[in-house]
Amino acid sequence: MEMQECRAESTAPIARRVLVSGASFAGLATAYWMNRLGFQVTVIEVASGLRKGGTPVDIEGETIDILARMGMIDAVRAKALPPRGFEFQNADDSTVGTMGTQSDPDGVPSERYEIHRADLLDILFASVAEAVEVSFGKSIKHLEDRPDQVAVTFSDGSSSDYALVFGCDGNRSNTRRLTFGEDDFSFFMGGYFFIKVVPITTLLPANTSQIFSVPGRTALLNGYDDQTDVAFAFRTEREIEYAYRDREPQCRLIHDHFSNLGWKVPAMLEHVDADEEFYFDKLNQIRMPAWSKGRVTLVGDAGYCVSPLAGMGGSMAIIGAARVADAMRCHGDDYAAAFEEYEEKLRPFVEEVQQKAVSFGMTMMFPADDVELAERDRKISAGILDV
Ligand SMILES: Cc1cc2nc3c(=O)[nH]c(=O)nc-3n(C[C@H](O)[C@H](O)[C@H](O)COP(=O)(O)OP(=O)(O)OC[C@H]3O[C@@H](n4cnc5c(N)ncnc54)[C@H](O)[C@@H]3O)c2cc1C
């Protein structure tokens, strides 16, 4: 993580001041649009800099149009990673079947990019850095949604009032908890996911992904020109108790579930304990009956996390930010009508993506039993992708 410069505190009238909690895809994109709508924007981020770890982000469909509207699509294309083929492997490393880059029914490749998370965050940050106030190492401690403003107290003891607050603070959203209460609205998908990004390895060819599954367990490698993602996923019926901020038990869970597997798993496990950042979490979705309450609304994972299995968490955050801005443009000062329209128009798409992640994503990425695995492999080898 790196420290970033902050701009001076806003002095705009409250009616024009908005607060964004979280400086990732949802937060930076929301800040961009709110600034374009003429608001004085403050972004706060609990980390000491942009959080850049993790796997690359997929950009396609509506997200491409939005990034074009934001004037960023050329910068994204310039940083796009080479197309990556996907290989499903047997224990002896023979290939069951492959998936290439996506094509439309005529076989013409659809426009789609993959970009390192850090590069996309840099592009988004550069677009707002001069125009909005960004404070790192800061979060909301308390907020009170009043008829005419939201009164916010911050973790550093300071306080301020805003016309609107956007909770863009991810799956474990602080804004969600402070606004909607302790229910975390988390839908457990029945598994856990570990991913570590390491410098390029000899485990697989560049620009390839390989996946090896046994019932309930999957090992995944993504190879890029300069790095390898080492990933593991396993199923459990119930959530596991573990110390969320403690690395050691999380690494141990991976060893416990994968130490007796073949393929490239023993070599992959050697990367698990090395002292670098990794991402380990339950596979979950956020399913809320409403995304807004009063003058507070949620954008991205905070309101409707679709899970890593959907392969579009970053895109969904960028889409959400644009949609809430479009609704606000239509409804002027009537923020309540805007928040309602934002949800009404986006919710069907979110629910479709969430449903597909539960059915297609789970079966494809880690089949539950021998029957599901055999059926997946049969379809993959026959080139049928609707597993
Ligand atoms: C470091 C990181 C690594 C990830 N790696 C992967 C991955 O490898 N594979 C994958 O499929 N998905 C990964 N994800 C999740 C995926 O990228 C998300 O679906 C996507 O980023 C959604 O964007 P978002 O802006 O809604 O939420 P996020 O990207 O989660 O961003 C939320 C932001 O809010 C900040 N924040 C959290 N709490 C507070 C608080 N109290 N106050 C202020 N700010 C706060 C966070 O630090 C973060 O910057 C990762 C997320 C993060 C943060």
Coordinates of C-alpha atoms and ligand atoms in Angstrom, one line a residue:
M1 CA 0.0 0.0 0.0
E2 CA 1.2 3.5 -0.7
M3 CA 0.4 6.9 0.9
Q4 CA -1.5 9.3 -1.3
E5 CA -1.8 13.1 -1.1
C6 CA -5.0 14.5 0.3
R7 CA -6.6 17.8 -0.7
A8 CA -7.9 20.5 1.6
E9 CA -11.2 20.1 3.5
S10 CA -14.3 21.0 1.5
T11 CA -16.1 24.3 2.3
A12 CA -19.2 23.8 0.0
P13 CA -22.7 24.2 1.3
I14 CA -24.0 20.9 2.9
A15 CA -26.6 20.5 0.1
R16 CA -23.7 20.1 -2.4
R17 CA -21.4 17.9 -0.2
V18 CA -21.3 14.1 -0.4
L19 CA -19.2 11.6 1.4
V20 CA -18.0 8.3 -0.2
S21 CA -16.7 5.6 2.2
G22 CA -14.2 3.3 0.4
A23 CA -11.6 4.1 -2.3
S24 CA -11.8 1.1 -4.6
F25 CA -13.8 0.6 -7.8
A26 CA -17.2 1.5 -6.4
G27 CA -15.9 4.4 -4.3
L28 CA -13.6 6.0 -6.9
A29 CA -16.1 5.6 -9.7
T30 CA -18.9 7.1 -7.5
A31 CA -16.5 10.0 -6.6
Y32 CA -15.9 10.6 -10.3
W33 CA -19.6 10.8 -11.2
M34 CA -20.6 12.9 -8.2
N35 CA -17.9 15.4 -9.1
R36 CA -19.3 15.4 -12.6
L37 CA -22.8 16.1 -11.2
G38 CA -21.3 19.1 -9.4
F39 CA -21.1 17.8 -5.9
Q40 CA -18.2 18.6 -3.6
V41 CA -16.9 15.1 -2.9
T42 CA -15.0 13.7 0.1
V43 CA -13.7 10.1 -0.1
I44 CA -12.4 8.3 3.0
E45 CA -10.6 5.0 2.9
V46 CA -9.7 2.9 6.0
A47 CA -6.5 1.6 4.5
S48 CA -3.3 3.8 4.3
G49 CA -3.4 3.8 0.5
L50 CA -5.3 2.2 -2.5
R51 CA -5.7 -1.6 -1.8
K52 CA -4.1 -3.0 -4.9
G53 CA -3.7 -6.8 -4.3
G54 CA -5.8 -9.5 -5.9
T55 CA -6.5 -10.9 -9.3
P56 CA -7.1 -8.9 -12.5
V57 CA -10.5 -7.4 -13.2
D58 CA -12.7 -8.4 -16.2
I59 CA -14.1 -5.5 -18.3
E60 CA -16.8 -6.2 -20.8
G61 CA -20.3 -5.2 -21.9
E62 CA -21.8 -2.2 -20.1
T63 CA -18.6 -1.6 -18.2
I64 CA -16.8 -0.8 -21.5
D65 CA -19.4 1.7 -22.4
I66 CA -19.2 3.3 -18.9
L67 CA -15.4 3.5 -19.0
A68 CA -15.7 5.1 -22.5
R69 CA -18.2 7.7 -21.0
M70 CA -15.7 8.3 -18.3
G71 CA -12.9 8.9 -20.9
M72 CA -10.9 6.0 -19.5
I73 CA -11.3 3.2 -22.0
D74 CA -8.1 4.0 -24.0
A75 CA -6.1 3.9 -20.8
V76 CA -7.7 0.5 -20.0
R77 CA -7.0 -0.8 -23.4
A78 CA -3.4 0.3 -23.1
K79 CA -3.0 -1.7 -19.9
A80 CA -5.1 -4.7 -21.0
L81 CA -3.5 -8.1 -20.5
P82 CA -3.1 -10.6 -23.4
P83 CA -6.1 -13.0 -23.8
R84 CA -5.8 -16.0 -21.6
G85 CA -7.0 -19.6 -22.4
F86 CA -8.6 -21.7 -19.7
E87 CA -7.6 -25.4 -19.4
F88 CA -9.3 -28.0 -17.3
Q89 CA -6.7 -30.6 -16.2
N90 CA -6.6 -34.2 -15.0
A91 CA -4.4 -35.4 -12.2
D92 CA -1.8 -36.5 -14.8
D93 CA -1.9 -32.9 -16.2
S94 CA -3.6 -34.0 -19.4
T95 CA -6.3 -31.6 -20.6
V96 CA -10.0 -32.5 -20.2
G97 CA -11.2 -29.5 -22.2
T98 CA -10.6 -25.8 -22.8
M99 CA -12.4 -22.5 -22.8
G100 CA -11.0 -19.7 -24.9
T101 CA -11.8 -16.0 -25.1
Q102 CA -15.5 -15.4 -25.4
S103 CA -17.2 -15.3 -28.8
D104 CA -20.6 -14.4 -29.9
P105 CA -22.7 -17.0 -31.7
D106 CA -21.0 -16.2 -35.0
G107 CA -17.7 -16.9 -33.5
V108 CA -16.6 -13.3 -33.5
P109 CA -14.7 -12.5 -30.3
S110 CA -16.6 -10.0 -28.1
E111 CA -14.8 -7.0 -26.8
R112 CA -13.4 -7.9 -23.4
Y113 CA -10.4 -6.9 -21.4
E114 CA -8.6 -8.1 -18.4
I115 CA -6.6 -5.5 -16.5
H116 CA -4.5 -5.7 -13.3
R117 CA -6.5 -4.5 -10.3
A118 CA -3.7 -2.0 -9.5
D119 CA -3.8 -0.5 -13.0
L120 CA -7.5 0.0 -13.0
L121 CA -7.4 1.6 -9.5
D122 CA -4.6 3.9 -10.7
I123 CA -6.6 5.0 -13.7
L124 CA -9.7 5.7 -11.6
F125 CA -7.7 7.4 -8.9
A126 CA -6.0 9.7 -11.4
S127 CA -9.4 10.8 -12.7
V128 CA -10.5 12.1 -9.3
A129 CA -7.2 13.0 -7.5
E130 CA -7.3 16.7 -8.4
A131 CA -11.0 17.2 -8.1
V132 CA -12.0 15.5 -4.9
E133 CA -10.7 15.3 -1.3
V134 CA -9.3 11.8 -0.4
S135 CA -8.4 10.9 3.1
F136 CA -6.7 7.6 3.9
G137 CA -6.5 5.8 7.2
K138 CA -10.0 7.1 8.1
S139 CA -13.4 5.6 8.4
I140 CA -16.9 6.5 9.6
K141 CA -17.4 5.9 13.3
H142 CA -21.0 7.1 13.6
L143 CA -23.6 8.5 11.3
E144 CA -27.0 10.0 11.9
D145 CA -29.4 10.2 9.0
R146 CA -31.5 13.3 9.5
P147 CA -34.2 14.7 7.3
D148 CA -32.0 17.4 5.9
Q149 CA -28.4 16.0 6.1
V150 CA -26.3 13.1 7.4
A151 CA -24.2 13.9 10.4
V152 CA -21.0 11.9 10.4
T153 CA -18.4 11.4 13.1
F154 CA -15.1 9.9 11.9
S155 CA -12.5 7.6 13.4
D156 CA -10.1 10.5 14.0
G157 CA -12.7 12.3 16.1
S158 CA -13.6 14.9 13.5
S159 CA -17.2 15.3 12.3
S160 CA -19.0 16.8 9.4
D161 CA -22.4 17.0 7.7
Y162 CA -23.2 15.8 4.2
A163 CA -26.2 15.8 1.9
L164 CA -25.7 12.2 0.9
V165 CA -23.4 9.3 2.0
F166 CA -22.3 6.5 -0.4
G167 CA -21.2 3.3 1.2
C168 CA -18.7 1.8 -1.2
D169 CA -16.7 0.0 1.5
G170 CA -17.0 -3.6 0.2
N171 CA -18.4 -6.9 1.3
R172 CA -17.9 -6.2 5.1
S173 CA -19.2 -2.6 4.7
N174 CA -19.0 -0.4 7.7
T175 CA -21.6 2.0 6.2
R176 CA -24.0 -0.9 5.8
R177 CA -23.6 -1.9 9.4
L178 CA -24.0 1.7 10.7
T179 CA -27.1 2.3 8.5
F180 CA -28.9 -1.0 8.4
G181 CA -27.8 -2.6 11.6
E182 CA -25.8 -5.7 12.6
D183 CA -27.4 -8.2 10.2
D184 CA -24.6 -8.6 7.6
F185 CA -27.1 -9.7 4.8
S186 CA -24.5 -12.3 3.9
F187 CA -25.6 -15.3 1.9
F188 CA -23.0 -18.1 2.4
M189 CA -22.4 -20.0 -0.9
G190 CA -21.0 -23.1 0.7
G191 CA -17.2 -22.6 0.3
Y192 CA -14.0 -20.8 0.9
F193 CA -11.6 -19.2 -1.5
F194 CA -7.8 -18.5 -1.2
I195 CA -5.7 -16.6 -3.7
K196 CA -2.2 -15.4 -3.6
V197 CA -0.5 -13.4 -6.4
V198 CA 3.2 -14.4 -6.7
P199 CA 5.9 -13.4 -9.2
I200 CA 5.8 -15.5 -12.4
T201 CA 6.4 -19.2 -11.8
T202 CA 7.2 -22.2 -14.0
L203 CA 4.0 -23.9 -12.9
L204 CA 2.2 -23.2 -16.2
P205 CA 2.7 -21.4 -19.5
A206 CA 2.2 -17.6 -19.6
N207 CA -1.3 -16.3 -20.4
T208 CA -3.0 -19.5 -19.4
S209 CA -5.3 -20.6 -16.6
Q210 CA -5.4 -24.2 -15.4
I211 CA -7.9 -25.8 -13.1
F212 CA -7.8 -29.1 -11.3
S213 CA -10.8 -30.4 -9.4
V214 CA -11.7 -33.3 -7.2
P215 CA -15.2 -33.4 -5.5
G216 CA -15.5 -30.3 -3.3
R217 CA -12.0 -29.1 -3.9
T218 CA -10.4 -27.1 -6.7
A219 CA -6.8 -25.8 -7.3
L220 CA -6.5 -23.0 -9.9
L221 CA -3.5 -21.3 -11.5
N222 CA -3.6 -18.1 -13.6
G223 CA -0.5 -17.3 -15.5
Y224 CA 0.2 -13.9 -16.9
D225 CA 3.3 -12.4 -18.4
D226 CA 4.7 -11.3 -15.1
Q227 CA 2.8 -13.1 -12.3
T228 CA 1.0 -16.3 -11.3
D229 CA -2.2 -16.5 -9.2
V230 CA -2.2 -19.5 -6.9
A231 CA -5.7 -20.2 -5.8
F232 CA -7.6 -22.9 -3.9
A233 CA -11.3 -23.3 -3.2
F234 CA -13.1 -25.8 -1.1
R235 CA -16.7 -26.5 -0.1
T236 CA -18.1 -26.7 3.4
E237 CA -21.7 -27.0 4.4
R238 CA -21.4 -24.6 7.3
E239 CA -19.3 -21.5 7.9
I240 CA -16.0 -22.1 9.7
E241 CA -15.0 -20.2 12.8
Y242 CA -11.6 -18.6 12.4
A243 CA -9.8 -15.5 13.4
Y244 CA -10.5 -13.2 10.4
R245 CA -7.3 -11.1 10.8
D246 CA -5.0 -14.0 11.7
R247 CA -3.0 -15.5 8.8
E248 CA -1.8 -18.7 10.3
P249 CA -5.2 -20.5 10.8
Q250 CA -6.2 -19.5 7.3
C251 CA -3.1 -21.0 5.8
R252 CA -3.6 -24.1 7.9
L253 CA -7.1 -24.5 6.5
I254 CA -5.7 -24.6 3.0
H255 CA -3.0 -27.2 4.0
D256 CA -5.6 -29.3 5.7
H257 CA -7.9 -29.4 2.7
F258 CA -5.2 -29.8 0.0
S259 CA -2.2 -31.6 1.4
N260 CA -3.2 -35.0 0.0
L261 CA -3.9 -33.9 -3.5
G262 CA -1.7 -34.6 -6.6
W263 CA -1.4 -32.6 -9.9
K264 CA 0.6 -29.4 -9.2
V265 CA -0.9 -28.9 -5.7
P266 CA 2.2 -29.8 -3.6
A267 CA 4.2 -27.1 -5.6
M268 CA 1.3 -24.6 -5.2
L269 CA 1.2 -25.2 -1.4
E270 CA 4.8 -24.1 -1.1
H271 CA 3.6 -20.6 -1.9
V272 CA 0.9 -20.5 0.7
D273 CA 2.9 -19.7 3.8
A274 CA 5.4 -17.2 2.3
D275 CA 5.0 -13.9 4.0
E276 CA 3.1 -11.9 1.4
E277 CA -0.5 -10.7 1.2
F278 CA -3.1 -13.2 0.3
Y279 CA -6.9 -13.1 0.0
F280 CA -8.9 -15.7 1.9
D281 CA -12.6 -15.5 2.5
K282 CA -15.8 -17.3 2.5
L283 CA -17.7 -17.3 -0.8
N284 CA -20.6 -15.2 -0.1
Q285 CA -23.0 -12.7 -1.7
I286 CA -24.7 -9.7 -0.1
R287 CA -28.5 -9.9 -0.5
M288 CA -30.4 -6.9 0.9
P289 CA -34.1 -6.1 0.7
A290 CA -33.1 -2.5 0.0
W291 CA -29.8 -0.8 -0.9
S292 CA -30.7 2.7 0.4
K293 CA -32.0 4.2 3.6
G294 CA -32.7 7.9 3.9
R295 CA -29.8 9.8 2.5
V296 CA -27.4 6.8 2.5
T297 CA -27.0 4.4 -0.4
L298 CA -24.7 1.5 -1.0
V299 CA -22.7 0.8 -4.2
G300 CA -20.8 -2.3 -5.3
D301 CA -19.9 -5.2 -3.0
A302 CA -21.3 -3.2 0.0
G303 CA -24.9 -3.5 -1.3
Y304 CA -24.8 -6.4 -3.6
C305 CA -21.6 -8.4 -3.7
V306 CA -22.0 -11.0 -6.4
S307 CA -19.0 -13.1 -5.2
P308 CA -15.7 -13.9 -6.9
L309 CA -17.4 -16.8 -8.7
A310 CA -19.4 -14.3 -10.8
G311 CA -16.1 -13.0 -12.2
M312 CA -17.5 -9.4 -12.3
G313 CA -17.3 -7.8 -8.8
G314 CA -15.1 -5.0 -10.1
S315 CA -17.4 -4.4 -13.1
M316 CA -20.5 -4.5 -11.0
A317 CA -19.1 -1.8 -8.8
I318 CA -18.4 0.5 -11.8
I319 CA -21.8 -0.2 -13.2
G320 CA -23.5 0.6 -9.9
A321 CA -21.7 3.9 -9.6
A322 CA -22.7 4.9 -13.1
R323 CA -26.3 3.8 -12.6
V324 CA -26.8 5.8 -9.3
A325 CA -25.3 8.8 -11.0
D326 CA -27.6 8.4 -14.1
A327 CA -30.6 8.2 -11.8
M328 CA -29.5 11.3 -9.9
R329 CA -29.1 13.2 -13.1
C330 CA -32.7 12.4 -14.0
H331 CA -34.2 13.3 -10.6
G332 CA -32.3 16.4 -9.7
D333 CA -32.6 17.2 -6.0
D334 CA -35.0 14.3 -5.4
Y335 CA -32.4 11.9 -4.1
A336 CA -35.1 9.5 -2.7
A337 CA -36.6 9.0 -6.2
A338 CA -33.0 8.7 -7.6
F339 CA -32.1 6.0 -5.2
E340 CA -35.3 4.1 -5.9
E341 CA -34.7 4.2 -9.6
Y342 CA -31.1 3.1 -9.2
E343 CA -32.2 0.0 -7.3
E344 CA -35.3 -0.7 -9.4
K345 CA -33.2 -0.7 -12.7
L346 CA -30.1 -2.5 -11.4
R347 CA -31.5 -5.1 -9.1
P348 CA -32.8 -7.5 -11.8
F349 CA -29.3 -7.6 -13.3
V350 CA -27.6 -8.1 -9.9
E351 CA -30.0 -11.0 -9.1
E352 CA -29.4 -12.6 -12.4
V353 CA -25.6 -12.5 -11.9
Q354 CA -25.9 -13.7 -8.3
Q355 CA -28.1 -16.6 -9.4
K356 CA -25.7 -17.6 -12.2
A357 CA -22.7 -17.5 -9.7
V358 CA -24.5 -19.9 -7.4
S359 CA -25.5 -22.4 -10.1
F360 CA -23.1 -22.2 -13.0
G361 CA -20.1 -20.7 -11.0
M362 CA -20.2 -23.3 -8.2
T363 CA -20.6 -26.3 -10.5
M364 CA -18.0 -25.1 -13.0
M365 CA -15.3 -24.0 -10.4
F366 CA -15.8 -26.7 -7.8
P367 CA -18.2 -29.5 -8.5
A368 CA -19.7 -31.0 -5.3
D369 CA -19.4 -34.7 -5.9
D370 CA -18.3 -37.3 -8.4
V371 CA -21.5 -37.1 -10.4
E372 CA -21.3 -33.3 -10.8
L373 CA -17.6 -33.5 -11.6
A374 CA -18.1 -36.1 -14.3
E375 CA -20.9 -34.1 -15.8
R376 CA -18.9 -30.9 -15.8
D377 CA -16.0 -32.6 -17.5
R378 CA -18.2 -34.3 -20.1
K379 CA -19.6 -30.9 -21.0
I380 CA -16.2 -29.2 -21.0
S381 CA -14.7 -31.8 -23.2
A382 CA -17.7 -31.5 -25.6
G383 CA -17.3 -27.7 -25.7
I384 CA -20.6 -27.1 -23.9
L385 CA -20.3 -24.2 -21.5
D386 CA -23.7 -24.1 -19.8
V387 CA -22.6 -26.5 -17.2
Ligands
LIG1 C1 -7.5 -6.1 -1.5 C2 -8.6 -6.8 -2.2 C3 -8.3 -7.9 -3.0 C4 -9.3 -8.6 -3.7 N1 -8.9 -9.7 -4.4 C5 -9.9 -10.4 -5.0 C6 -9.5 -11.5 -5.8 O1 -8.3 -11.9 -5.8 N2 -10.5 -12.1 -6.5 C7 -11.8 -11.7 -6.4 O2 -12.6 -12.3 -7.1 N3 -12.2 -10.6 -5.7 C8 -11.2 -10.0 -5.0 N4 -11.6 -8.9 -4.3 C9 -13.0 -8.5 -4.4 C10 -13.4 -7.9 -5.7 O3 -12.3 -7.2 -6.2 C11 -14.6 -7.0 -5.5 O4 -15.8 -7.7 -5.9 C12 -14.6 -5.6 -6.2 O5 -13.4 -5.1 -5.9 C13 -15.8 -4.8 -5.7 O6 -15.4 -3.4 -5.6 P1 -15.9 -2.5 -4.4 O7 -15.3 -1.2 -4.7 O8 -17.4 -2.6 -4.3 O9 -15.4 -3.2 -3.1 P2 -13.8 -3.4 -2.7 O10 -13.0 -3.5 -3.9 O11 -13.9 -4.5 -1.7 O12 -13.4 -2.1 -2.0 C14 -13.9 -1.6 -0.7 C15 -13.0 -0.6 -0.2 O13 -13.5 0.0 1.0 C16 -12.5 0.0 1.9 N5 -13.0 -0.1 3.2 C17 -13.4 -1.2 3.9 N6 -13.9 -0.9 5.1 C18 -13.8 0.5 5.2 C19 -14.2 1.4 6.2 N7 -14.7 1.0 7.4 N8 -14.0 2.7 6.0 C20 -13.5 3.2 4.8 N9 -13.1 2.3 3.8 C21 -13.3 1.0 4.0 C22 -11.6 -1.1 1.6 O14 -10.3 -1.0 2.1 C23 -11.6 -1.1 0.0 O15 -10.6 -0.2 -0.5 C24 -10.7 -8.2 -3.6 C25 -11.0 -7.0 -2.9 C26 -10.0 -6.3 -2.2 C27 -10.3 -5.1 -1.4

